Each structure stands twice: as structure tokens, then as C-alpha cells.
CSV table of C-alpha atoms in Angstrom, one decimal:
chain,number,residue,atom,x,y,z
A,1,MET,CA,0.0,0.0,0.0
A,2,HIS,CA,1.3,3.4,-1.0
A,3,THR,CA,0.7,6.7,0.8
A,4,TYR,CA,1.2,9.3,-1.9
A,5,LYS,CA,-1.4,12.0,-1.7
A,6,GLY,CA,-0.8,13.5,-5.1
A,7,TYR,CA,-0.3,12.0,-8.5
A,8,LEU,CA,1.2,13.9,-11.5
A,9,ILE,CA,0.1,11.8,-14.5
A,10,ASP,CA,1.3,11.8,-18.1
A,11,LEU,CA,-1.2,11.4,-20.9
A,12,ASP,CA,-0.1,9.7,-24.2
A,13,GLY,CA,1.3,6.3,-23.5
A,14,THR,CA,0.0,6.3,-19.9
A,15,MET,CA,-3.7,7.3,-20.1
A,16,TYR,CA,-4.2,6.3,-23.8
A,17,LYS,CA,-2.2,5.4,-26.9
A,18,GLY,CA,-3.0,8.0,-29.5
A,19,GLU,CA,-6.7,7.4,-30.0
A,20,GLU,CA,-6.7,4.0,-28.4
A,21,LYS,CA,-8.0,3.5,-24.9
A,22,ILE,CA,-5.9,2.0,-22.1
A,23,ASP,CA,-8.6,0.3,-19.9
A,24,ALA,CA,-6.4,0.1,-16.8
A,25,ALA,CA,-6.0,3.9,-17.0
A,26,SER,CA,-9.7,4.5,-16.4
A,27,ARG,CA,-9.7,2.1,-13.5
A,28,PHE,CA,-6.6,3.8,-12.1
A,29,VAL,CA,-8.1,7.3,-12.1
A,30,HIS,CA,-11.4,6.1,-10.7
A,31,SER,CA,-9.4,4.6,-7.8
A,32,LEU,CA,-7.7,8.0,-7.3
A,33,VAL,CA,-11.1,9.6,-7.1
A,34,ASN,CA,-12.5,6.9,-4.8
A,35,ASN,CA,-9.6,7.3,-2.5
A,36,ASN,CA,-9.9,11.1,-2.4
A,37,LEU,CA,-6.4,11.5,-3.8
A,38,HIS,CA,-5.2,14.6,-5.7
A,39,TYR,CA,-4.2,14.2,-9.4
A,40,LEU,CA,-3.1,16.4,-12.2
A,41,PHE,CA,-2.4,15.5,-15.8
A,42,VAL,CA,0.9,17.0,-16.8
A,43,THR,CA,1.4,17.0,-20.5
A,44,ASN,CA,4.1,18.2,-23.0
A,45,ASN,CA,1.3,18.5,-25.6
A,46,SER,CA,1.1,22.2,-26.2
A,47,SER,CA,-1.5,22.0,-29.0
A,48,ARG,CA,-4.6,21.3,-26.9
A,49,THR,CA,-6.5,23.3,-24.4
A,50,PRO,CA,-7.2,21.9,-20.9
A,51,LYS,CA,-10.9,21.7,-21.9
A,52,GLN,CA,-10.1,19.7,-25.0
A,53,VAL,CA,-7.8,17.3,-23.0
A,54,ALA,CA,-10.5,16.8,-20.4
A,55,GLU,CA,-13.1,16.0,-23.0
A,56,LYS,CA,-10.8,13.4,-24.6
A,57,LEU,CA,-10.2,11.8,-21.2
A,58,ASN,CA,-13.9,11.8,-20.4
A,59,GLN,CA,-14.6,10.0,-23.7
A,60,MET,CA,-12.3,7.3,-22.5
A,61,ASP,CA,-14.1,7.1,-19.1
A,62,ILE,CA,-11.3,8.8,-17.3
A,63,PRO,CA,-12.7,11.3,-14.8
A,64,ALA,CA,-11.1,14.7,-15.6
A,65,LYS,CA,-12.1,18.4,-15.4
A,66,PRO,CA,-10.1,21.1,-17.2
A,67,GLU,CA,-8.6,22.0,-13.8
A,68,HIS,CA,-7.1,18.5,-13.7
A,69,VAL,CA,-5.0,19.4,-16.7
A,70,PHE,CA,-1.7,21.2,-16.7
A,71,THR,CA,-0.1,21.7,-20.1
A,72,THR,CA,3.3,22.9,-21.1
A,73,SER,CA,1.6,25.8,-22.8
A,74,MET,CA,0.2,26.9,-19.4
A,75,ALA,CA,3.6,26.4,-17.8
A,76,THR,CA,5.2,28.5,-20.6
A,77,ALA,CA,2.8,31.4,-20.1
A,78,ASN,CA,3.4,31.3,-16.4
A,79,TYR,CA,7.1,31.2,-16.9
A,80,ILE,CA,7.2,34.2,-19.2
A,81,GLU,CA,5.0,36.2,-16.7
A,82,GLU,CA,7.2,35.3,-13.8
A,83,LYS,CA,10.5,35.9,-15.4
A,84,LEU,CA,9.7,38.9,-17.7
A,85,GLY,CA,6.5,40.3,-16.4
A,86,ALA,CA,3.2,40.7,-18.2
A,87,ASP,CA,4.3,43.8,-20.2
A,88,VAL,CA,6.2,41.9,-22.9
A,89,LYS,CA,5.8,41.6,-26.7
A,90,VAL,CA,5.5,38.0,-27.7
A,91,PHE,CA,5.9,36.3,-31.1
A,92,MET,CA,4.4,32.9,-31.0
A,93,ILE,CA,4.6,29.8,-33.2
A,94,GLY,CA,2.1,27.2,-32.1
A,95,GLU,CA,-1.4,25.8,-32.1
A,96,GLU,CA,-4.6,26.5,-30.1
A,97,GLY,CA,-3.4,25.3,-26.7
A,98,LEU,CA,-0.4,27.6,-26.7
A,99,GLU,CA,-2.4,30.5,-28.1
A,100,GLU,CA,-5.1,30.3,-25.5
A,101,ALA,CA,-2.5,30.0,-22.7
A,102,LEU,CA,-0.6,33.0,-23.8
A,103,GLN,CA,-3.8,35.0,-24.4
A,104,SER,CA,-4.8,34.3,-20.8
A,105,LYS,CA,-2.0,36.7,-19.8
A,106,GLU,CA,-1.7,40.3,-20.8
A,107,PHE,CA,1.1,39.9,-23.3
A,108,THR,CA,1.1,41.9,-26.5
A,109,PHE,CA,1.3,39.7,-29.6
A,110,VAL,CA,3.7,41.0,-32.3
A,111,ASP,CA,5.2,39.8,-35.6
A,112,GLU,CA,8.5,41.5,-35.2
A,113,ASP,CA,10.9,43.0,-32.6
A,114,ALA,CA,9.5,40.6,-30.0
A,115,ASP,CA,10.8,40.5,-26.5
A,116,VAL,CA,10.0,36.8,-26.3
A,117,VAL,CA,9.8,34.2,-29.1
A,118,VAL,CA,7.8,31.1,-28.0
A,119,MET,CA,7.7,27.9,-30.1
A,120,GLY,CA,5.2,25.1,-29.6
A,121,ILE,CA,4.3,22.3,-32.1
A,122,ASP,CA,2.7,23.9,-35.2
A,123,ARG,CA,1.5,21.7,-37.9
A,124,ASN,CA,0.8,24.8,-40.0
A,125,ILE,CA,4.5,25.8,-39.7
A,126,THR,CA,5.7,28.1,-42.6
A,127,TYR,CA,9.1,29.5,-43.6
A,128,GLU,CA,7.8,32.9,-42.9
A,129,LYS,CA,7.0,32.0,-39.3
A,130,LEU,CA,10.4,30.5,-38.8
A,131,ALA,CA,12.0,33.6,-40.4
A,132,LYS,CA,10.2,35.9,-38.1
A,133,ALA,CA,11.3,33.8,-35.1
A,134,CYS,CA,14.9,33.9,-36.3
A,135,LEU,CA,14.8,37.7,-36.9
A,136,SER,CA,13.5,38.4,-33.4
A,137,VAL,CA,15.9,36.0,-31.7
A,138,ARG,CA,18.8,37.5,-33.6
A,139,GLY,CA,17.4,40.9,-32.4
A,140,GLY,CA,17.8,39.7,-28.8
A,141,ALA,CA,14.4,38.2,-27.9
A,142,THR,CA,14.3,35.6,-25.1
A,143,PHE,CA,13.8,32.3,-26.8
A,144,ILE,CA,11.5,29.8,-25.2
A,145,SER,CA,10.2,26.4,-26.4
A,146,THR,CA,7.3,24.6,-24.8
A,147,ASN,CA,9.1,21.2,-25.0
A,148,GLY,CA,11.9,19.4,-26.6
A,149,ASP,CA,10.1,16.2,-27.8
A,150,VAL,CA,11.8,15.3,-31.1
A,151,ALA,CA,9.1,12.9,-32.3
A,152,LEU,CA,5.3,12.5,-32.0
A,153,PRO,CA,3.9,9.0,-32.2
A,154,THR,CA,1.0,8.8,-34.6
A,155,GLU,CA,-0.7,6.0,-36.5
A,156,ARG,CA,1.5,7.0,-39.5
A,157,GLY,CA,4.7,6.6,-37.5
A,158,LEU,CA,6.9,9.1,-35.7
A,159,MET,CA,6.3,12.6,-36.9
A,160,PRO,CA,8.4,15.7,-36.2
A,161,GLY,CA,8.0,17.0,-32.7
A,162,ASN,CA,8.4,20.5,-31.4
A,163,GLY,CA,12.0,20.0,-30.4
A,164,SER,CA,12.9,19.3,-34.0
A,165,LEU,CA,11.0,22.4,-35.2
A,166,THR,CA,12.7,24.5,-32.5
A,167,SER,CA,16.0,23.4,-33.8
A,168,VAL,CA,15.5,25.4,-37.0
A,169,VAL,CA,15.8,28.6,-35.0
A,170,GLU,CA,18.5,27.3,-32.7
A,171,VAL,CA,20.7,26.1,-35.6
A,172,SER,CA,20.1,29.2,-37.7
A,173,THR,CA,20.7,31.8,-34.9
A,174,GLY,CA,23.1,29.8,-32.7
A,175,VAL,CA,20.8,30.6,-29.7
A,176,LYS,CA,19.6,27.7,-27.6
A,177,ALA,CA,15.9,27.8,-26.4
A,178,THR,CA,14.9,27.5,-22.8
A,179,TYR,CA,12.7,24.4,-22.7
A,180,ILE,CA,9.7,24.3,-20.3
A,181,GLY,CA,8.2,20.8,-20.6
A,182,LYS,CA,9.2,17.5,-19.1
A,183,PRO,CA,12.0,16.5,-18.3
A,184,GLU,CA,12.7,20.1,-17.3
A,185,ALA,CA,12.1,21.1,-13.6
A,186,ILE,CA,10.2,24.2,-14.7
A,187,ILE,CA,6.9,22.4,-15.5
A,188,VAL,CA,7.2,20.0,-12.5
A,189,ASN,CA,7.7,22.8,-10.0
A,190,GLN,CA,4.7,24.6,-11.4
A,191,ALA,CA,2.6,21.4,-11.4
A,192,LEU,CA,3.4,20.9,-7.7
A,193,GLU,CA,2.0,24.3,-6.9
A,194,VAL,CA,-1.1,23.6,-8.9
A,195,ILE,CA,-1.8,20.1,-7.3
A,196,GLY,CA,-1.1,21.5,-3.9
A,197,THR,CA,0.6,18.5,-2.4
A,198,SER,CA,4.2,18.5,-1.2
A,199,LEU,CA,7.2,17.1,-3.1
A,200,GLU,CA,7.4,14.1,-0.6
A,201,GLU,CA,3.7,13.4,-0.9
A,202,THR,CA,3.6,13.4,-4.7
A,203,VAL,CA,4.5,10.8,-7.3
A,204,MET,CA,5.1,11.3,-11.0
A,205,VAL,CA,3.5,8.7,-13.3
A,206,GLY,CA,4.5,8.1,-16.9
A,207,ASP,CA,5.6,5.8,-19.6
A,208,ASN,CA,8.6,7.7,-20.9
A,209,TYR,CA,11.9,7.5,-19.0
A,210,GLN,CA,13.4,10.4,-20.9
A,211,THR,CA,10.6,12.9,-20.2
A,212,ASP,CA,8.2,11.8,-17.4
A,213,ILE,CA,10.6,9.9,-15.2
A,214,LEU,CA,13.6,12.1,-15.7
A,215,ALA,CA,11.4,15.1,-14.8
A,216,GLY,CA,10.4,13.4,-11.5
A,217,ILE,CA,14.0,12.4,-10.8
A,218,ARG,CA,15.3,15.9,-11.4
A,219,ALA,CA,12.6,17.4,-9.2
A,220,LYS,CA,13.6,14.8,-6.5
A,221,MET,CA,10.2,13.2,-6.6
A,222,ASP,CA,9.2,9.5,-6.4
A,223,THR,CA,8.3,8.1,-9.8
A,224,ILE,CA,6.2,5.3,-11.3
A,225,ILE,CA,7.1,4.0,-14.8
A,226,VAL,CA,4.3,2.1,-16.5
A,227,HIS,CA,5.4,0.0,-19.5
A,228,THR,CA,2.4,0.8,-21.8
A,229,GLY,CA,4.2,3.3,-24.0
A,230,VAL,CA,7.6,4.4,-25.0
A,231,THR,CA,10.0,2.9,-22.5
A,232,LEU,CA,10.2,-0.9,-22.4
A,233,LYS,CA,11.4,-2.7,-19.3
A,234,GLU,CA,14.7,-3.7,-21.2
A,235,HIS,CA,15.4,0.0,-21.9
A,236,LEU,CA,15.5,0.7,-18.2
A,237,VAL,CA,18.6,-1.4,-17.6
A,238,LYS,CA,21.0,1.2,-19.1
A,239,GLU,CA,19.7,4.0,-16.9
A,240,LYS,CA,21.8,4.9,-13.9
A,241,VAL,CA,18.9,6.3,-11.8
A,242,GLN,CA,16.0,3.9,-11.8
A,243,PRO,CA,12.3,4.9,-11.3
A,244,THR,CA,11.0,4.4,-7.7
A,245,TRP,CA,8.5,1.9,-9.1
A,246,SER,CA,8.2,0.0,-12.3
A,247,ILE,CA,4.9,-1.7,-13.3
A,248,ASP,CA,3.6,-3.3,-16.5
A,249,SER,CA,0.0,-2.0,-16.1
A,250,LEU,CA,-1.7,0.6,-13.9
A,251,ASP,CA,-3.8,-2.2,-12.7
A,252,ASP,CA,-0.7,-3.4,-10.8
A,253,TRP,CA,-0.7,-0.3,-8.6
A,254,LYS,CA,-2.0,-1.0,-5.1
A,255,PHE,CA,-3.5,2.0,-3.3
B,1,MET,CA,51.1,37.8,-62.1
B,2,HIS,CA,49.3,34.6,-61.4
B,3,THR,CA,49.2,31.5,-63.6
B,4,TYR,CA,46.0,29.8,-62.6
B,5,LYS,CA,44.2,28.5,-65.6
B,6,GLY,CA,40.8,27.8,-63.9
B,7,TYR,CA,38.8,29.9,-61.4
B,8,LEU,CA,36.0,28.4,-59.3
B,9,ILE,CA,34.0,31.4,-58.2
B,10,ASP,CA,31.4,32.0,-55.5
B,11,LEU,CA,28.3,34.1,-56.2
B,12,ASP,CA,26.7,35.9,-53.3
B,13,GLY,CA,29.2,38.2,-51.5
B,14,THR,CA,31.7,37.7,-54.3
B,15,MET,CA,29.9,38.5,-57.6
B,16,TYR,CA,27.1,40.6,-56.1
B,17,LYS,CA,25.5,41.3,-52.7
B,18,GLY,CA,21.9,40.1,-52.9
B,19,GLU,CA,20.4,42.3,-55.6
B,20,GLU,CA,23.3,44.8,-55.4
B,21,LYS,CA,26.0,44.9,-58.1
B,22,ILE,CA,29.8,44.6,-57.2
B,23,ASP,CA,31.4,46.6,-60.0
B,24,ALA,CA,34.8,44.9,-59.6
B,25,ALA,CA,33.2,41.5,-60.1
B,26,SER,CA,32.2,42.5,-63.7
B,27,ARG,CA,35.7,43.7,-64.5
B,28,PHE,CA,37.2,40.6,-62.9
B,29,VAL,CA,35.2,38.2,-65.1
B,30,HIS,CA,35.7,40.3,-68.2
B,31,SER,CA,39.5,39.9,-67.5
B,32,LEU,CA,39.1,36.1,-67.2
B,33,VAL,CA,37.4,36.1,-70.6
B,34,ASN,CA,40.0,38.4,-72.2
B,35,ASN,CA,42.8,36.2,-70.9
B,36,ASN,CA,41.1,33.0,-72.2
B,37,LEU,CA,40.9,31.6,-68.7
B,38,HIS,CA,38.4,28.9,-67.6
B,39,TYR,CA,35.8,29.8,-64.9
B,40,LEU,CA,32.9,28.2,-63.2
B,41,PHE,CA,30.5,29.7,-60.8
B,42,VAL,CA,30.1,27.3,-57.9
B,43,THR,CA,27.1,28.0,-55.6
B,44,ASN,CA,25.4,26.6,-52.6
B,45,ASN,CA,22.2,28.2,-53.7
B,46,SER,CA,20.0,25.2,-54.6
B,47,SER,CA,16.9,27.2,-55.5
B,48,ARG,CA,17.9,28.6,-58.8
B,49,THR,CA,18.6,26.9,-62.2
B,50,PRO,CA,21.8,27.6,-64.1
B,51,LYS,CA,19.8,29.6,-66.6
B,52,GLN,CA,18.3,31.8,-63.9
B,53,VAL,CA,21.8,32.3,-62.4
B,54,ALA,CA,23.4,33.2,-65.7
B,55,GLU,CA,20.6,35.7,-66.4
B,56,LYS,CA,21.1,37.4,-63.1
B,57,LEU,CA,24.9,37.6,-63.8
B,58,ASN,CA,24.3,39.0,-67.3
B,59,GLN,CA,22.0,41.7,-65.9
B,60,MET,CA,25.0,42.8,-63.8
B,61,ASP,CA,27.3,42.8,-66.8
B,62,ILE,CA,29.0,39.6,-65.8
B,63,PRO,CA,29.7,37.3,-68.8
B,64,ALA,CA,28.1,33.9,-68.0
B,65,LYS,CA,26.3,31.2,-69.8
B,66,PRO,CA,24.3,28.4,-68.1
B,67,GLU,CA,27.3,26.1,-68.6
B,68,HIS,CA,29.4,28.4,-66.5
B,69,VAL,CA,27.1,27.7,-63.5
B,70,PHE,CA,27.5,24.7,-61.2
B,71,THR,CA,25.0,24.5,-58.4
B,72,THR,CA,24.8,22.3,-55.4
B,73,SER,CA,21.6,20.9,-56.8
B,74,MET,CA,23.5,19.6,-59.8
B,75,ALA,CA,26.2,18.2,-57.6
B,76,THR,CA,23.5,16.5,-55.5
B,77,ALA,CA,21.8,14.9,-58.5
B,78,ASN,CA,25.2,13.7,-59.8
B,79,TYR,CA,26.1,12.4,-56.3
B,80,ILE,CA,22.9,10.3,-56.0
B,81,GLU,CA,23.4,8.9,-59.5
B,82,GLU,CA,27.0,8.0,-58.8
B,83,LYS,CA,26.4,6.5,-55.4
B,84,LEU,CA,23.0,4.8,-55.8
B,85,GLY,CA,22.4,4.6,-59.5
B,86,ALA,CA,19.6,6.1,-61.6
B,87,ASP,CA,17.0,3.6,-60.5
B,88,VAL,CA,16.1,5.1,-57.2
B,89,LYS,CA,13.0,6.5,-55.6
B,90,VAL,CA,13.5,10.0,-54.4
B,91,PHE,CA,11.5,12.2,-52.1
B,92,MET,CA,12.5,15.9,-52.5
B,93,ILE,CA,12.0,19.0,-50.5
B,94,GLY,CA,13.3,22.0,-52.4
B,95,GLU,CA,12.7,24.7,-55.0
B,96,GLU,CA,13.0,24.9,-58.8
B,97,GLY,CA,16.8,24.6,-59.0
B,98,LEU,CA,16.8,21.3,-57.1
B,99,GLU,CA,13.7,20.0,-58.9
B,100,GLU,CA,15.2,20.6,-62.3
B,101,ALA,CA,18.5,19.0,-61.4
B,102,LEU,CA,16.9,15.9,-60.1
B,103,GLN,CA,14.5,15.7,-63.0
B,104,SER,CA,17.5,15.7,-65.4
B,105,LYS,CA,18.2,12.3,-64.1
B,106,GLU,CA,16.0,9.2,-64.4
B,107,PHE,CA,15.0,9.1,-60.7
B,108,THR,CA,11.4,8.2,-59.7
B,109,PHE,CA,9.8,10.9,-57.5
B,110,VAL,CA,7.8,9.4,-54.6
B,111,ASP,CA,6.0,10.7,-51.5
B,112,GLU,CA,6.7,7.7,-49.3
B,113,ASP,CA,9.1,4.7,-49.0
B,114,ALA,CA,11.8,6.7,-50.7
B,115,ASP,CA,15.3,5.3,-51.2
B,116,VAL,CA,16.7,8.8,-50.9
B,117,VAL,CA,15.4,11.9,-49.2
B,118,VAL,CA,16.9,15.1,-50.5
B,119,MET,CA,16.5,18.5,-48.8
B,120,GLY,CA,17.3,21.9,-50.3
B,121,ILE,CA,16.1,25.3,-49.2
B,122,ASP,CA,12.3,25.4,-49.6
B,123,ARG,CA,10.5,28.6,-48.7
B,124,ASN,CA,7.2,26.8,-49.1
B,125,ILE,CA,8.2,24.2,-46.4
B,126,THR,CA,5.3,22.5,-44.6
B,127,TYR,CA,4.9,20.2,-41.7
B,128,GLU,CA,3.7,17.5,-44.1
B,129,LYS,CA,6.8,17.7,-46.2
B,130,LEU,CA,9.0,17.5,-43.1
B,131,ALA,CA,6.8,14.6,-41.8
B,132,LYS,CA,7.3,12.7,-45.1
B,133,ALA,CA,11.0,13.2,-45.0
B,134,CYS,CA,11.2,11.9,-41.4
B,135,LEU,CA,9.1,8.9,-42.2
B,136,SER,CA,11.3,7.9,-45.2
B,137,VAL,CA,14.5,8.5,-43.3
B,138,ARG,CA,13.2,6.4,-40.4
B,139,GLY,CA,12.4,3.8,-43.0
B,140,GLY,CA,16.0,3.6,-44.0
B,141,ALA,CA,16.3,6.2,-46.9
B,142,THR,CA,19.7,7.7,-47.6
B,143,PHE,CA,19.5,11.3,-46.3
B,144,ILE,CA,21.1,14.0,-48.4
B,145,SER,CA,21.1,17.8,-48.0
B,146,THR,CA,22.2,20.2,-50.7
B,147,ASN,CA,24.1,22.4,-48.2
B,148,GLY,CA,24.5,23.2,-44.6
B,149,ASP,CA,24.2,27.0,-44.7
B,150,VAL,CA,22.4,27.9,-41.5
B,151,ALA,CA,21.5,31.5,-42.6
B,152,LEU,CA,20.6,33.3,-45.8
B,153,PRO,CA,21.5,37.1,-46.0
B,154,THR,CA,18.6,39.1,-47.2
B,155,GLU,CA,17.5,42.7,-47.0
B,156,ARG,CA,15.3,41.8,-44.0
B,157,GLY,CA,18.3,40.2,-42.2
B,158,LEU,CA,19.5,36.6,-41.8
B,159,MET,CA,16.8,34.1,-42.7
B,160,PRO,CA,16.8,30.4,-42.0
B,161,GLY,CA,19.1,28.5,-44.4
B,162,ASN,CA,18.8,25.0,-45.6
B,163,GLY,CA,21.1,23.7,-42.9
B,164,SER,CA,18.6,24.8,-40.3
B,165,LEU,CA,15.6,23.2,-42.1
B,166,THR,CA,17.6,20.0,-42.5
B,167,SER,CA,18.1,19.9,-38.8
B,168,VAL,CA,14.4,19.2,-38.3
B,169,VAL,CA,14.8,15.8,-39.9
B,170,GLU,CA,18.2,15.2,-38.3
B,171,VAL,CA,17.0,16.1,-34.8
B,172,SER,CA,13.7,14.2,-35.2
B,173,THR,CA,15.2,11.0,-36.6
B,174,GLY,CA,18.7,11.1,-35.1
B,175,VAL,CA,20.1,10.5,-38.6
B,176,LYS,CA,22.7,13.0,-39.9
B,177,ALA,CA,22.4,14.1,-43.5
B,178,THR,CA,25.2,13.9,-46.0
B,179,TYR,CA,25.9,17.5,-47.1
B,180,ILE,CA,27.0,18.1,-50.7
B,181,GLY,CA,27.7,21.9,-50.9
B,182,LYS,CA,30.7,23.9,-49.9
B,183,PRO,CA,32.7,23.4,-47.6
B,184,GLU,CA,32.3,19.7,-48.5
B,185,ALA,CA,34.8,18.2,-51.0
B,186,ILE,CA,31.9,16.6,-52.9
B,187,ILE,CA,30.9,19.7,-54.8
B,188,VAL,CA,34.5,20.9,-55.4
B,189,ASN,CA,35.6,17.6,-56.9
B,190,GLN,CA,32.7,17.6,-59.2
B,191,ALA,CA,33.3,21.2,-60.1
B,192,LEU,CA,36.9,20.4,-61.0
B,193,GLU,CA,35.7,17.8,-63.5
B,194,VAL,CA,33.3,20.3,-65.0
B,195,ILE,CA,35.8,23.1,-65.4
B,196,GLY,CA,38.4,20.7,-66.8
B,197,THR,CA,41.5,22.2,-65.3
B,198,SER,CA,43.7,20.3,-62.8
B,199,LEU,CA,43.7,20.9,-59.0
B,200,GLU,CA,47.1,22.6,-59.3
B,201,GLU,CA,46.0,24.9,-62.1
B,202,THR,CA,42.8,26.0,-60.3
B,203,VAL,CA,41.9,28.5,-57.6
B,204,MET,CA,38.8,28.9,-55.5
B,205,VAL,CA,37.5,32.4,-55.1
B,206,GLY,CA,35.0,33.5,-52.5
B,207,ASP,CA,34.0,35.8,-49.6
B,208,ASN,CA,33.2,33.2,-47.0
B,209,TYR,CA,36.0,31.4,-45.1
B,210,GLN,CA,33.7,28.8,-43.6
B,211,THR,CA,32.2,27.7,-47.0
B,212,ASP,CA,34.3,28.8,-50.0
B,213,ILE,CA,37.8,28.9,-48.6
B,214,LEU,CA,37.4,25.9,-46.4
B,215,ALA,CA,36.1,24.0,-49.5
B,216,GLY,CA,39.2,24.9,-51.4
B,217,ILE,CA,41.5,24.1,-48.4
B,218,ARG,CA,39.9,20.7,-48.0
B,219,ALA,CA,40.3,19.9,-51.6
B,220,LYS,CA,44.0,21.1,-51.4
B,221,MET,CA,43.4,23.9,-53.9
B,222,ASP,CA,44.8,27.4,-53.8
B,223,THR,CA,42.2,30.0,-52.5
B,224,ILE,CA,41.5,33.7,-52.9
B,225,ILE,CA,39.4,35.4,-50.2
B,226,VAL,CA,37.9,38.7,-51.2
B,227,HIS,CA,36.6,40.8,-48.3
B,228,THR,CA,33.4,42.0,-50.0
B,229,GLY,CA,31.0,39.7,-48.1
B,230,VAL,CA,30.8,37.5,-45.0
B,231,THR,CA,34.4,37.1,-43.8
B,232,LEU,CA,36.1,40.4,-42.7
B,233,LYS,CA,39.9,40.6,-42.6
B,234,GLU,CA,39.9,40.6,-38.8
B,235,HIS,CA,37.9,37.3,-38.8
B,236,LEU,CA,40.8,35.6,-40.6
B,237,VAL,CA,43.2,36.0,-37.7
B,238,LYS,CA,41.6,33.2,-35.7
B,239,GLU,CA,41.9,30.7,-38.6
B,240,LYS,CA,44.7,28.2,-38.4
B,241,VAL,CA,44.9,27.6,-42.2
B,242,GLN,CA,45.0,30.9,-44.1
B,243,PRO,CA,43.7,31.4,-47.7
B,244,THR,CA,46.5,31.5,-50.2
B,245,TRP,CA,45.6,35.0,-51.2
B,246,SER,CA,43.6,37.7,-49.4
B,247,ILE,CA,42.3,40.8,-51.2
B,248,ASP,CA,39.9,43.7,-50.4
B,249,SER,CA,38.5,43.9,-54.0
B,250,LEU,CA,38.6,41.7,-57.1
B,251,ASP,CA,40.2,44.8,-58.7
B,252,ASP,CA,43.3,44.0,-56.7
B,253,TRP,CA,43.8,40.7,-58.5
B,254,LYS,CA,46.6,40.9,-61.1
B,255,PHE,CA,46.3,38.5,-64.0
């Protein structure tokens, strides 16, 4: 029996696989609810809004309200406000989730001479958008990327992730972006504030060692890896720091 | 007085600056013609066809026929044919110059399951094109990039170059592209075959140490740097291997 009071939970590979349901995930989150435990979905997906994420989870019989969702877009918007204030000019490349998160702040959106360039996954990327990002970064803008994921699993195969799009601006300008999403501590520290449980009371749950588990390890949290997604059991052998717990299915977790 | 019989000459920064004429360049190439010397323009610009390049040069009173132009797109098409044969399926990202060069061979153009993925600068880049490149490279396709230039000088500032676009696929797949353009030896060796003069009789002329001059040095050719473009005299100090000749203007070159 485990005594964690708060669960930070990854989505893709942990709660579902693309559009495919993971039945144990539904049972797992229902158990969290039944045991009056706190939980927050923490995702590197910058394209969706919390409402859209909650709806997808509900369709898979996973109890979730928008306030149970913390995206890297929200973490990015918070980070900019904290570090640079609300009175900044932002040039953004990204989709709806990032746009909504940035709009929730009082930033001014600009096309040139930005104080901050923010990049999130944008499947409508154009050369002109990349050019504008490069020009502002060369002009001295702070350069922020929602997450460094290099590949997105889809039914077609692994598609370019935001980390690979971000590299265009990094390679062209020679300026490295500050990354916000897992495995960075930035998103985890913010998520802990949102969930409201302490570091010691909270556990990070995910399928990907390089993002979810490393994020937990770096934040000095306990971690649960579930082998339903990216990281297979045999991959773990080569990692120096092991997850606190390793399970094949969320059904194996005893509350 | 110099006794080189063949001149491999860079374009942007050497023959002109964007749309701006360099008067000494016209006098220089007229002198080459008057002295019955061989010359070949060797460019990392994959977007234009030889005919388009020659027309631009003619408008600036620089004598040039399409056969005086050797682009990295032509070098790329030759390289694929030499290394992999004509019977290959190619997926291409690029503009007219690359398209024409590849079409001049008997390659089959495909959208998926390519044997070769070729990337050149494409100012109509889309996520879908990048996705297709990634999928074929992950499927084992040979990955080739016309050139590694990370930035393109324009009147708006430095725009993303092909090297930065190529990095999307490199970062996403973990596969490094083979680069064809300067400073790689591949394009220089092909250019020597086209110009027809020997290595010892030929000199490389350009404004950019990192591409033009390094290409010459690597090919063990003599080099002339002209300080009308990217590399200033003071930049040269830090380079271990110096160009054979360094001049402020092509007018300073004595035939």
C-alpha cells in the first residue's frame, strides 16, 4: 500500500495510446477519485487546451475536469510572466493550446521586434513564421520552447516533434531555447504548486523515462514508470537512476 | 602575375551582394574572358537553375552562360546517380533549381518509402513535407542535404538557411544528412571535373571562409578570399589555415 497524496500523471502512452483506450488507466483514475487523492495530468502536448484534453479523457471514461489538466503551454505562459512580467511583446509559433494559454496573460502579440519568441508544435508551420522567429531571436528576444520532444507517435509513424521544429531557429541563430516541458524542472515545480501536495507526498506517473521519469527524478520526486508506451522494461537497464516503481500496467498499482 | 588556368567562383558576396552589383566583379570576369581563362560559378544556392543564375549575372554585366554555373543541386543529382544509380525512388524538399537538377536524371519521384530523401532550401516548407522526410529517413532512406548553410543574408536580415531546415529531420530521426555543398569536398571535386583544369591549375574564389575557402583548403586547392561579403579581414586572424591570397576587392587581383 502506498501513501502518496498527489499523482502527477502523463497522458499519451500512460492514459491512452493516441486514439486508443488503455482500460487500466480508467480504473486507475477512478481509484484515485474513490480514495480522495489529488491528481493532475501534466502534458508536454502544447497544442490542446485543458478543456479539449478533459473531453478526450472523459470519452475514455477517465474522470477529468479542465482544472485537472496542466499543459506545457500553461507552464510556458506562467514562466514568461514570472521571469519577464506581463508587459512583454510575444511572437508565437504554435497551435490553439499555446495561443489560449498566452492569451490568458496580458502579453502583446507582435510579428517583429518581439521580447520573447515562443515555439510550440505547429502543424501549420511556414518558412515565414520560422523567419520571423529567427529575426526576433537575432534581435535579442528571449527564446522559449514549450518542449523538446523530437518525435510524436501517430498511426502513420513518428512525426516531427516540437524539439525538431525548434532546432531550425536554434541552428540558424546559434541561440539555444529555454525548454519548459518535461524533463525540465520548470513544468514540474509549477505542477506541484497547482496540485497543492508537497514534493514528498507526490509521485510522477508516466511511460517515458526520458521525459516523465527524468522530470520526476530531477525534481527529486518519487516516480512510477508504466510500460504501456515508449520505455520498455529492457530499456531501463541502461539508466543509472531507476524509477522508484516499475509496473507493467496501472492495474498493478495498489492504493 | 598569377598563372592559374581555372577559377571556381562563388556568387553571393563575391559577384554581387543580394540584388546589389559589385562593379569589380564584372571587371574581374571580363578579364578572365579576355585572358582566355576557364571559370565556373560554384554556388550553394539550390533554389535557382543555371539559366536563372546566368541571367542574373548578365544583368550585372558579368559574362556567364548556363554552362558556367554549377549549383549544389546539380552536384546533389550527380552524387545520387554515382552512389546509388539512376534507378532510385527520391523524395525531395526544395525549389525549382533542385527539382530541375533531379528531373534531369532518371529518378522516380515518390512521396513515401523513398530510397533517398533530398533536402534543399524550400520557402514553401510545410509540416507535411517534413513529416514525409522523417518517415522515409526512419524507414532507411539515404538522407542528403544540398548544403549546410544555416542562414541566408537578405535585405530583411539573416533568414533560415537549408542547414537549419535540414536539422528538423536530423533532430527528429537522429540521422545525420550527407551534405553536398561547400565546404564539402563533394561539390569541389565535381566542379573540377566540369571546369576541366587540374587541381594545381585551379583556384577557389569566395568571400566566406567557412564555406568557399574551407572547401578549397579541404580539396587542397589554392584559394582567394575577397573581403566584400561575409568574412572580414579581422575574422581571418583566428583561422589556423589561411587562404593562399587575401584581397579587399577583385580589382586587386593581377592576371
